[in-house]
CSV table of C-alpha atoms and ligand atoms in Angstrom, one decimal:
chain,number,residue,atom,x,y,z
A,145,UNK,CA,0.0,0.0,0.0
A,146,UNK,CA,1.4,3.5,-1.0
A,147,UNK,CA,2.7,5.7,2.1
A,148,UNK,CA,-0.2,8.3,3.1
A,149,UNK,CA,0.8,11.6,1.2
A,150,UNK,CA,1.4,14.3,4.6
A,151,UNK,CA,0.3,18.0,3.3
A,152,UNK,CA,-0.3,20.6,5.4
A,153,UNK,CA,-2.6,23.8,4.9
A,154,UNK,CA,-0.1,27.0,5.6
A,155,UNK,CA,-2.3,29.2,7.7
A,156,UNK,CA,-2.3,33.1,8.0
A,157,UNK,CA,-0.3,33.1,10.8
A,158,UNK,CA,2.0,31.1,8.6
A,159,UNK,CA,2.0,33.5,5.5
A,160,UNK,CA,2.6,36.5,7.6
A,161,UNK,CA,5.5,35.0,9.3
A,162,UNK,CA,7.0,33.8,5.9
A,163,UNK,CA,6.3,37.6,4.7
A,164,UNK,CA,8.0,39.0,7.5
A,165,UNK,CA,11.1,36.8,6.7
A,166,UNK,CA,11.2,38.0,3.2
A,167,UNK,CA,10.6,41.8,4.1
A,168,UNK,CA,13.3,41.9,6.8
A,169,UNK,CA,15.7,40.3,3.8
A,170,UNK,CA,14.4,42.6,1.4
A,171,UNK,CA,13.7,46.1,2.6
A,172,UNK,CA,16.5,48.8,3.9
A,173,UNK,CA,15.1,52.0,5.0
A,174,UNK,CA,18.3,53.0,6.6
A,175,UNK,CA,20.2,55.0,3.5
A,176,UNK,CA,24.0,56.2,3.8
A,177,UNK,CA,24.6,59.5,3.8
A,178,UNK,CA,26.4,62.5,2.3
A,179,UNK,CA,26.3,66.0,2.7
A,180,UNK,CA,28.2,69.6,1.6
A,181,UNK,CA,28.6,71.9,4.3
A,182,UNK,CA,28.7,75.5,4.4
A,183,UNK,CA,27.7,78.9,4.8
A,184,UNK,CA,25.6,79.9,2.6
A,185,UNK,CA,25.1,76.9,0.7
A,186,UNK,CA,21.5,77.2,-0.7
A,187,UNK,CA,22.5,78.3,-3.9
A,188,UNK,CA,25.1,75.3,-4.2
A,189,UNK,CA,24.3,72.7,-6.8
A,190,UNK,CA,26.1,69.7,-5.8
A,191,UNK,CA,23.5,68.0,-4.3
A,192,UNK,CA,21.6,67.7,-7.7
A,193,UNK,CA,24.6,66.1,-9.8
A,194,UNK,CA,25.6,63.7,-6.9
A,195,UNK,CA,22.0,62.5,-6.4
A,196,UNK,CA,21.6,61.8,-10.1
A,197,UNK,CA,24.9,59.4,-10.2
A,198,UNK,CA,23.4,58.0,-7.0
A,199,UNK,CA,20.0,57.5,-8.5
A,200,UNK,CA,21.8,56.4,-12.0
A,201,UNK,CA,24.0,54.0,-10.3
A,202,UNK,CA,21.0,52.0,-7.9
A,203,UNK,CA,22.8,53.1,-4.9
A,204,UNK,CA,20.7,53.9,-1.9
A,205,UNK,CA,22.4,57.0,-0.6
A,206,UNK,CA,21.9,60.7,0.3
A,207,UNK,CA,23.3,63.7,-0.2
A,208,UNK,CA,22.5,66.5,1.8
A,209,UNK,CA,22.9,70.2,2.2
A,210,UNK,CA,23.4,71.3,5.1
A,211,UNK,CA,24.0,75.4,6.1
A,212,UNK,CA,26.7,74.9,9.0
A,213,UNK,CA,27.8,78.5,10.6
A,214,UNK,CA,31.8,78.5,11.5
A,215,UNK,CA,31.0,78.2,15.4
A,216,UNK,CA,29.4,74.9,15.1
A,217,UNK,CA,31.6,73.3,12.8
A,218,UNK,CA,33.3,71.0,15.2
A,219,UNK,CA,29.7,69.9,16.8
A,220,UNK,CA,29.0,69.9,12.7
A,221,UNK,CA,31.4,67.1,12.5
A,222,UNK,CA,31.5,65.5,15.6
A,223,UNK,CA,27.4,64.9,14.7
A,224,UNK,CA,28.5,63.5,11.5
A,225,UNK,CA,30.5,60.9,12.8
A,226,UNK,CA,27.9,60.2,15.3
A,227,UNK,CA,25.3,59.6,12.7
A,228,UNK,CA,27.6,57.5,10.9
A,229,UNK,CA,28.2,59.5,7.7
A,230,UNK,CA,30.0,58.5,5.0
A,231,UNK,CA,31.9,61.6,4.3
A,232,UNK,CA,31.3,65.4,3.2
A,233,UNK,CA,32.1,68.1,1.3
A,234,UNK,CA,33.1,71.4,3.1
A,235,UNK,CA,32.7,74.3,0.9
A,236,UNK,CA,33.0,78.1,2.1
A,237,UNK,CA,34.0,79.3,4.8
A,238,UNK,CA,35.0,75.6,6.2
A,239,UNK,CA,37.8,74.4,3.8
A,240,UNK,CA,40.6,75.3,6.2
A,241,UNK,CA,38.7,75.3,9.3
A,242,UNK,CA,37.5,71.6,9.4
A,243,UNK,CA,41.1,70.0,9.6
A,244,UNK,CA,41.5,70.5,12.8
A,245,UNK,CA,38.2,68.0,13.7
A,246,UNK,CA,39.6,65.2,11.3
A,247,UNK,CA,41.7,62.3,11.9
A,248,UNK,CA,44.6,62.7,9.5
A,249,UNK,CA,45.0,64.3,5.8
A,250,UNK,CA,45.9,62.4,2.3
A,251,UNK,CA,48.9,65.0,1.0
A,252,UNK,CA,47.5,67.0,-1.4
A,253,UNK,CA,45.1,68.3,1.2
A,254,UNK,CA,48.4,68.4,3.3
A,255,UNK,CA,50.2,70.6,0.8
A,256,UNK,CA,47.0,72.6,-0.5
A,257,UNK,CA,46.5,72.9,3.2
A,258,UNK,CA,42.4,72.8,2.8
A,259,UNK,CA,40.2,70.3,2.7
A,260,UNK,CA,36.8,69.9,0.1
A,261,UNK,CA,35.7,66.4,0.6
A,262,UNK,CA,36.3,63.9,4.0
A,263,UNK,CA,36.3,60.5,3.9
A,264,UNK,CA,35.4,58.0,6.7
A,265,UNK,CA,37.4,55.2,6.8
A,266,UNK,CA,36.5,52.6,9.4
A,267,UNK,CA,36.0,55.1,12.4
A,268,UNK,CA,38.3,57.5,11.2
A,269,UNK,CA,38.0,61.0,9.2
A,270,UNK,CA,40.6,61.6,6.4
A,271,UNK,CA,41.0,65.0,4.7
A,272,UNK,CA,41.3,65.1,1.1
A,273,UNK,CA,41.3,67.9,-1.6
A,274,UNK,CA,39.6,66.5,-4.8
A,275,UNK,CA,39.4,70.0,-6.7
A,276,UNK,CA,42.5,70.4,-8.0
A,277,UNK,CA,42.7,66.2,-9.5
A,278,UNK,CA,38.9,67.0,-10.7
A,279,UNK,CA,40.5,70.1,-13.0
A,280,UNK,CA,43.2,68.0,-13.6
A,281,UNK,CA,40.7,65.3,-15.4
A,282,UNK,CA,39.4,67.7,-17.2
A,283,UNK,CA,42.7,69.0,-18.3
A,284,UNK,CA,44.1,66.0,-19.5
A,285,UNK,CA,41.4,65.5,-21.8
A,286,UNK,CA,42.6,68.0,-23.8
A,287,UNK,CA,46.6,68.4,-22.4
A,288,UNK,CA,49.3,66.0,-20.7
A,289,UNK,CA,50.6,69.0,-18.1
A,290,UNK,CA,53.9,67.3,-17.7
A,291,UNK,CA,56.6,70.1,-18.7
A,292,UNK,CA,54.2,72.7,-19.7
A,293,UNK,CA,54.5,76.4,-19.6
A,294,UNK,CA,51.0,77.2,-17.2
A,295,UNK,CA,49.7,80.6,-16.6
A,296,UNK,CA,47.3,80.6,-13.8
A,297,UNK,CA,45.2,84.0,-12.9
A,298,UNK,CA,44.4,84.1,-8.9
A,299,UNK,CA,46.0,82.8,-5.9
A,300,UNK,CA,42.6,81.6,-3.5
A,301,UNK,CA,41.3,77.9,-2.9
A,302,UNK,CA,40.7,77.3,-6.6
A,303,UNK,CA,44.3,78.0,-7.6
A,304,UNK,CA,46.3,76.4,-4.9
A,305,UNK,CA,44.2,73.3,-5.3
A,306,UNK,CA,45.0,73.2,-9.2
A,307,UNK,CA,48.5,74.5,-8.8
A,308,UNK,CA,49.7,71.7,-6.3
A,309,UNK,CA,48.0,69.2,-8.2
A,310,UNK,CA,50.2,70.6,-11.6
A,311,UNK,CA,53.0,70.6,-9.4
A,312,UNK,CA,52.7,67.2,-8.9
A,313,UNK,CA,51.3,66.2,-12.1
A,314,UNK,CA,55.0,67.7,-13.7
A,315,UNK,CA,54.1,71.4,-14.7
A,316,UNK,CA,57.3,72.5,-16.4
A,317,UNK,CA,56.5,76.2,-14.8
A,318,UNK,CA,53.9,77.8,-13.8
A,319,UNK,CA,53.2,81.6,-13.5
A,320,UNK,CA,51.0,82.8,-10.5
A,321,UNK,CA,49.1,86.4,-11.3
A,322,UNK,CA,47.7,87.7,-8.6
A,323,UNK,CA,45.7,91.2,-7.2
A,324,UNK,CA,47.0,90.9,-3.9
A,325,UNK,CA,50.8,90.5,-4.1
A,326,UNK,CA,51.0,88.5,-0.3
A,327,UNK,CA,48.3,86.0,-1.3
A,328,UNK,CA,50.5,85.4,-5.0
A,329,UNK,CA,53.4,84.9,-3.2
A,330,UNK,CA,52.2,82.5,-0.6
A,331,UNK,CA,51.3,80.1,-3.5
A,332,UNK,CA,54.6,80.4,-5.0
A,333,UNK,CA,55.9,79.4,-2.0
A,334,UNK,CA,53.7,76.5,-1.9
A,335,UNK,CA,53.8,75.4,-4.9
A,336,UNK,CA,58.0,75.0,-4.2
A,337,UNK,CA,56.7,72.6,-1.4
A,338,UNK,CA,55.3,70.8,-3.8
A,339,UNK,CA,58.4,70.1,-5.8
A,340,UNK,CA,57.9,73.1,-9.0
A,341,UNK,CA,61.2,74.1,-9.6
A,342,UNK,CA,60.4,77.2,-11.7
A,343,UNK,CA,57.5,79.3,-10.5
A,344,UNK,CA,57.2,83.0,-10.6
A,345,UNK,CA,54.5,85.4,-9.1
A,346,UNK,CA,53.5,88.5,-10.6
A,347,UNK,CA,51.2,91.2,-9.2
A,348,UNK,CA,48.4,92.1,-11.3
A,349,UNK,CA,48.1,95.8,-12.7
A,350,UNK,CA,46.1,96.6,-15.9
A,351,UNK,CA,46.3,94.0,-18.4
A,352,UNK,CA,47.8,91.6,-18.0
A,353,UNK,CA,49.9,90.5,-21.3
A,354,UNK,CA,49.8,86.1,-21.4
A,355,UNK,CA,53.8,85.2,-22.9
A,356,UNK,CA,53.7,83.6,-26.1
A,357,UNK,CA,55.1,80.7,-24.3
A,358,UNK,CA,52.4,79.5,-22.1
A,359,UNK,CA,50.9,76.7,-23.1
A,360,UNK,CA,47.8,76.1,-20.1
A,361,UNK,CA,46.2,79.8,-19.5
A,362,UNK,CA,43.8,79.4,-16.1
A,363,UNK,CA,41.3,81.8,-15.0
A,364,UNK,CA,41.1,80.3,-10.9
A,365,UNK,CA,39.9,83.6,-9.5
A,366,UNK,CA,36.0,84.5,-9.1
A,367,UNK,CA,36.1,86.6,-12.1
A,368,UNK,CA,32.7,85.9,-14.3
A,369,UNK,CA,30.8,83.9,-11.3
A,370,UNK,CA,26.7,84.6,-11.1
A,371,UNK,CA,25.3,87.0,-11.1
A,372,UNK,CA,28.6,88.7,-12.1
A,373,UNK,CA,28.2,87.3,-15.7
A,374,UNK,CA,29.5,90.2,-17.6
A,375,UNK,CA,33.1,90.6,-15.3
A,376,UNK,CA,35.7,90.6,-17.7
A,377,UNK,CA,39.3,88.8,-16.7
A,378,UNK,CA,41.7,92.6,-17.2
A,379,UNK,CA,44.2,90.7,-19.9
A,380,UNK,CA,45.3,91.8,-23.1
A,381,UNK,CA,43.1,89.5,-25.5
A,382,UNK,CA,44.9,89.6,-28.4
A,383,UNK,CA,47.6,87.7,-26.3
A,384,UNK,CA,45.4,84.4,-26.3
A,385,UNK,CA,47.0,82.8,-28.9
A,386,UNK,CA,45.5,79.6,-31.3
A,387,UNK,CA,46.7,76.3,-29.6
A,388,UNK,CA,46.7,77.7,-26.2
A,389,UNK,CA,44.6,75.9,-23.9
A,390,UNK,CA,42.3,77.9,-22.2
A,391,UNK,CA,40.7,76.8,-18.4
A,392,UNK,CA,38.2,78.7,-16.8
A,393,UNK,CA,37.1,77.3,-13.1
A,394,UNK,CA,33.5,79.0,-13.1
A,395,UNK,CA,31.0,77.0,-12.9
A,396,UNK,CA,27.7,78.9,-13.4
A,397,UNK,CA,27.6,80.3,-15.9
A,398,UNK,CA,29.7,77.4,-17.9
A,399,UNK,CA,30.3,79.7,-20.9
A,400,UNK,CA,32.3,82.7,-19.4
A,401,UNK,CA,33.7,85.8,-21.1
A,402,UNK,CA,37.0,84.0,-21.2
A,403,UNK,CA,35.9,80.7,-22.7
A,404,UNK,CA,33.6,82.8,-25.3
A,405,UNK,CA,36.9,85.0,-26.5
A,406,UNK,CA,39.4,82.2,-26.1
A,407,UNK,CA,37.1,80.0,-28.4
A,408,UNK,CA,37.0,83.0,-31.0
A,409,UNK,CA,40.3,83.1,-31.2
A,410,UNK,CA,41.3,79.8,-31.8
A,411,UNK,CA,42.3,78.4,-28.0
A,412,UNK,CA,41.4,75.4,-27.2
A,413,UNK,CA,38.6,75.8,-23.8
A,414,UNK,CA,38.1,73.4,-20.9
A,415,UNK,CA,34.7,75.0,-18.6
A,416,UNK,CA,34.4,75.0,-15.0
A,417,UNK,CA,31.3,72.3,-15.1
A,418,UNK,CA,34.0,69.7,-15.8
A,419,UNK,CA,36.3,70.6,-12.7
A,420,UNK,CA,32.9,70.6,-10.7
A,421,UNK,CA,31.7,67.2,-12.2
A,422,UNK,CA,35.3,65.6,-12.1
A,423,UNK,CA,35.7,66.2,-8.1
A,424,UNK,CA,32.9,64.9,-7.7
A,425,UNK,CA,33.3,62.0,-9.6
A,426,UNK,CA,36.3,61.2,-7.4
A,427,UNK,CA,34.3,61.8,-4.1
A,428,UNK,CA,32.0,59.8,-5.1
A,429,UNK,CA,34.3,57.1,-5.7
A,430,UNK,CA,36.1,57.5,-2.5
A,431,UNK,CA,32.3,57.4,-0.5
A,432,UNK,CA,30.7,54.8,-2.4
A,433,UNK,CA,33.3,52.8,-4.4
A,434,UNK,CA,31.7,52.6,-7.2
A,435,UNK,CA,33.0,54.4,-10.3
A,436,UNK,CA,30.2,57.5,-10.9
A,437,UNK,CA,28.9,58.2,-15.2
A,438,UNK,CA,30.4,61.9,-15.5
A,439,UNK,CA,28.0,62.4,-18.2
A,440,UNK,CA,24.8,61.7,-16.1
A,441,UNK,CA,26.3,64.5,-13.4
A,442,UNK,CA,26.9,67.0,-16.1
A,443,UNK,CA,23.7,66.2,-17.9
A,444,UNK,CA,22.2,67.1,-14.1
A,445,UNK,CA,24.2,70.3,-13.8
A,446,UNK,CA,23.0,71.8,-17.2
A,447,UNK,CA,19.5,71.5,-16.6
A,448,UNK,CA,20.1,73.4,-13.2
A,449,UNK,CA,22.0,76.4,-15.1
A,450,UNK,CA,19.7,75.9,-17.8
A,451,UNK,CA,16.6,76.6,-15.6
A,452,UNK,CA,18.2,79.4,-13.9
A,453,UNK,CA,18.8,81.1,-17.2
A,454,UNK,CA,14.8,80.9,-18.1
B,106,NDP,P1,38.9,82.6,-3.0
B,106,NDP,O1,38.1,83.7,-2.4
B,106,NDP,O2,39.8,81.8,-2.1
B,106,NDP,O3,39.9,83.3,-4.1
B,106,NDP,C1,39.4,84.2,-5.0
B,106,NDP,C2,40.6,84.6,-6.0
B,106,NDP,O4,40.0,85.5,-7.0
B,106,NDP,C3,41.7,85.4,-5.3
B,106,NDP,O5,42.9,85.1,-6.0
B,106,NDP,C4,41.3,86.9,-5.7
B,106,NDP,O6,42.4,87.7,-5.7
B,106,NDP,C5,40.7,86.7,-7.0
B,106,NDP,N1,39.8,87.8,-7.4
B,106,NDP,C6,38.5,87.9,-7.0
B,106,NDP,N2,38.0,89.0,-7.6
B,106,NDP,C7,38.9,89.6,-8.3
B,106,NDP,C8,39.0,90.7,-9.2
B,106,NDP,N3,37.9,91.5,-9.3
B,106,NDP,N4,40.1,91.0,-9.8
B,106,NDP,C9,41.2,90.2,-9.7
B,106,NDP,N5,41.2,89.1,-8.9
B,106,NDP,C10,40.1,88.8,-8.2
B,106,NDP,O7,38.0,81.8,-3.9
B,106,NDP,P2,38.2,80.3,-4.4
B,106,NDP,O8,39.6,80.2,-4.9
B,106,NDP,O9,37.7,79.3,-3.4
B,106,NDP,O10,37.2,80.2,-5.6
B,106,NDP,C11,37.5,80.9,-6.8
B,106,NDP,C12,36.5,80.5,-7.9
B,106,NDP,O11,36.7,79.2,-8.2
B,106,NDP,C13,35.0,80.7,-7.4
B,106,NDP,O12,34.3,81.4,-8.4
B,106,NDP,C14,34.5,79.3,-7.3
B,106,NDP,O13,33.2,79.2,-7.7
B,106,NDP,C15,35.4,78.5,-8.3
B,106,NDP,N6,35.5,77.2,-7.9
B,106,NDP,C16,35.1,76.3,-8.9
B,106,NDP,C17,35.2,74.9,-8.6
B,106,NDP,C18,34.7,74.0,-9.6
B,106,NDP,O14,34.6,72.8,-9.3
B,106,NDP,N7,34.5,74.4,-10.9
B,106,NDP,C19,35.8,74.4,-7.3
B,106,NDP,C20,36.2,75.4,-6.4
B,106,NDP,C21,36.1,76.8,-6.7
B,106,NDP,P3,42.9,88.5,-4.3
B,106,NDP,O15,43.8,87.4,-3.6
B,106,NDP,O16,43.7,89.6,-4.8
B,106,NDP,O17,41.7,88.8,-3.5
C-alpha cells in the first residue's frame, strides 16, 4: 500500500510569518549618507549632480545640504561621525577650518592645506582635496601638463588646489598672477613645497599680457561667477594665442567671457562644469566605491543652469 501523502494547509499566521522573513531580507530604510557643508550653501548645486549618479548607479544614498555656521563646525562634525556619515564636502568658509576636527589628511590636502571632501574610513575622518585632480581630469582631456609652460590667474582655494595638483602632475612652470601681491606669493611658495622648480609670481596691474610661451592659460579667481556674468578677466586678449589651452574654473555660468573670447580666437577651452563634475566624480568614488557616469552628473548640472537662465 502507498505511504499516506502528509500535506499541510499553511495558515495566516504562517503567510505573515514567511512575509516577515522575506521583508526583513528585502527592505532597507536606513540609507547612507552625504552631505556639503557650508555657509551659505542654498545656492550650491552639488546635491543635484551627486543625487543623479546616485540615483543612476541604484545606490541607496543621500546627499544632503546642510548650512553649518563656523561656530558649530566641530559639533557639525562630531554629529557626522555620530550619525555615521560616510563623508562630506566642506565648501566656504569651512575648507581650512574643518582640519582640525579630522583624523589625518591624504597629502594633497596636506600641501593645499584645505580640505573639500572627508572620507570615513573605518571610524576614522581623512582630509582630502579633490578640486584640483577634478581640473586635472578635465585638463588632461585635452593636455598632458607634464613640462608645460601654465599661466594661472588668482592665488585663493581654486588656484592652490590646481597648482599643487600641476605641481605634482610635472608642470614644467607655472606663473601665478595675482591682485594681492602676499596672497601670490604665498602660493609660489607653496607650490615649491610641492616640488615646482620654476615658478614665478607677478602682481596684477592693468592687463595683464599672457607670454607667447604659455601653453595652459587658467582663470582660478572668481572673475565671471553669477550673477557677475559680464566681469571681464583685465588681460590683453589679443595675447590668447591659437593652440593655447584655455581653463576657466566657473561654474555657473559654464560659458564665461573667457571661454567665449578664447574659443573665437582659436584656444582650445576646458569649462568649470568639468572641474565641478570631475571632483565629484572622485568623491564619489572615494564614498561609495563605485566608479560614478560623468555624463549623467553634467547632464544634471546643465539643466540646473539651464533653468536658472529661463
Ligand atoms: P577665493 O576667495 O579663495 O579666491 C578668489 C581669487 O580670485 C583670489 O585670488 C582673488 O584675488 C581673485 N579675485 C577675485 N575678484 C577679483 C577681481 N575683481 N580682480 C582680480 N582678482 C580677483 O575663492 P576660491 O579660490 O575658493 O574660488 C575661486 C572661484 O573658483 C570661485 O568662483 C568658485 O566658484 C570657483 N571654484 C570652482 C570649482 C569647480 O569645481 N568648478 C571648485 C572650487 C572653486 P585676491 O587674492 O587679490 O583677492
Amino acid at each position: 500500500m502507498p505511504a499516506p501523502v502528509e500535506f499541510r494547509v499553511e495558515t495566516r499566521h504562517d503567510l505573515s510569518q514567511r512575509g516577515a522573513a522575506a521583508m526583513t531580507r528585502t527592505l532597507n530604510f536606513k540609507q547612507e549618507l552625504t552631505a556639503v557643508l557650508g555657509k551659505p550653501v542654498a545656492e550650491n548645486p552639488t546635491q543635484v549632480m551627486v543625487e543623479a549618479a546616485y540615483r543612476h548607479h541604484g545606490l541607496q544614498w543621500r546627499y544632503l545640504t546642510i548650512e553649518v555656521d563656523p561656530l558649530q563646525l566641530e559639533d557639525a562634525v562630531r554629529g557626522a561621525r555620530a550619525m555615521g556619515f560616510a563623508g562630506f564636502n566642506c565648501t566656504i568658509p569651512h575648507k581650512v577650518a574643518v582640519v582640525p576636527y579630522l583624523d589625518d589628511l591624504a597629502e594633497s590636502a596636506r600641501l593645499i592645506g584645505a580640505v573639500n571632501c572627508v572620507v570615513r574610513r573605518g571610524g576614522r575622518l581623512i582630509g582630502e582635496n579633490t578640486d584640483g585632480r577634478g581640473f586635472l581630469t578635465s585638463l588632461r582631456s585635452l593636455v598632458d601638463p607634464r613640462g608645460r609652460h601654465v599661466v594661472m590667474f588668482g592665488a585663493g582655494g581654486a588656484a592652490r588646489a590646481i597648482g599643487v595638483e600641476l605641481a605634482l602632475a610635472g608642470a614644467a612652470r607655472i606663473v601665478v598672477v595675482n591682485r594681492g601681491e602676499e596672497r601670490g606669493r604665498e602660493l609660489a611658495a607653496v607650490l615649491g613645497r610641492a616640488g615646482l622648480k620654476d615658478v614665478q609670481c607677478i602682481a596684477w596691474q592693468g592687463r595683464y599680457s599672457i607670454p607667447r610661451t604659455a601653453e595652459v592659460v587658467i582663470n582660478a579667481t572668481s572673475i565671471g561667477l553669477f550673477p557677475d556674468v559680464d566681469a571681464e578677466l583685465p588681460i590683453e586678449l589679443d595675447s590668447l594665442l591659437p593652440g593655447m589651452v584655455v581653463a576657466d574654473v566657473i561654474p555657473n555660468p559654464p560659458r564665461t567671457r573667457l571661454i567665449r573670447s578664447a574659443e573665437q580666437r582659436g584656444c582650445r577651452v576646458i569649462d568649470g562644469l568639468g572641474m565641478l563634475v570631475n571632483q565629484g566624480v572622485i568623491g564619489i568614488k572615494l564614498w561609495t566605491g563605485t566608479d560614478p557616469d560623468p555624463a549623467v552628473m553634467r547632464a544634471a548640472l546643465e539643466e540646473v543652469f539651464r533653468s536658472q537662465e529661463r
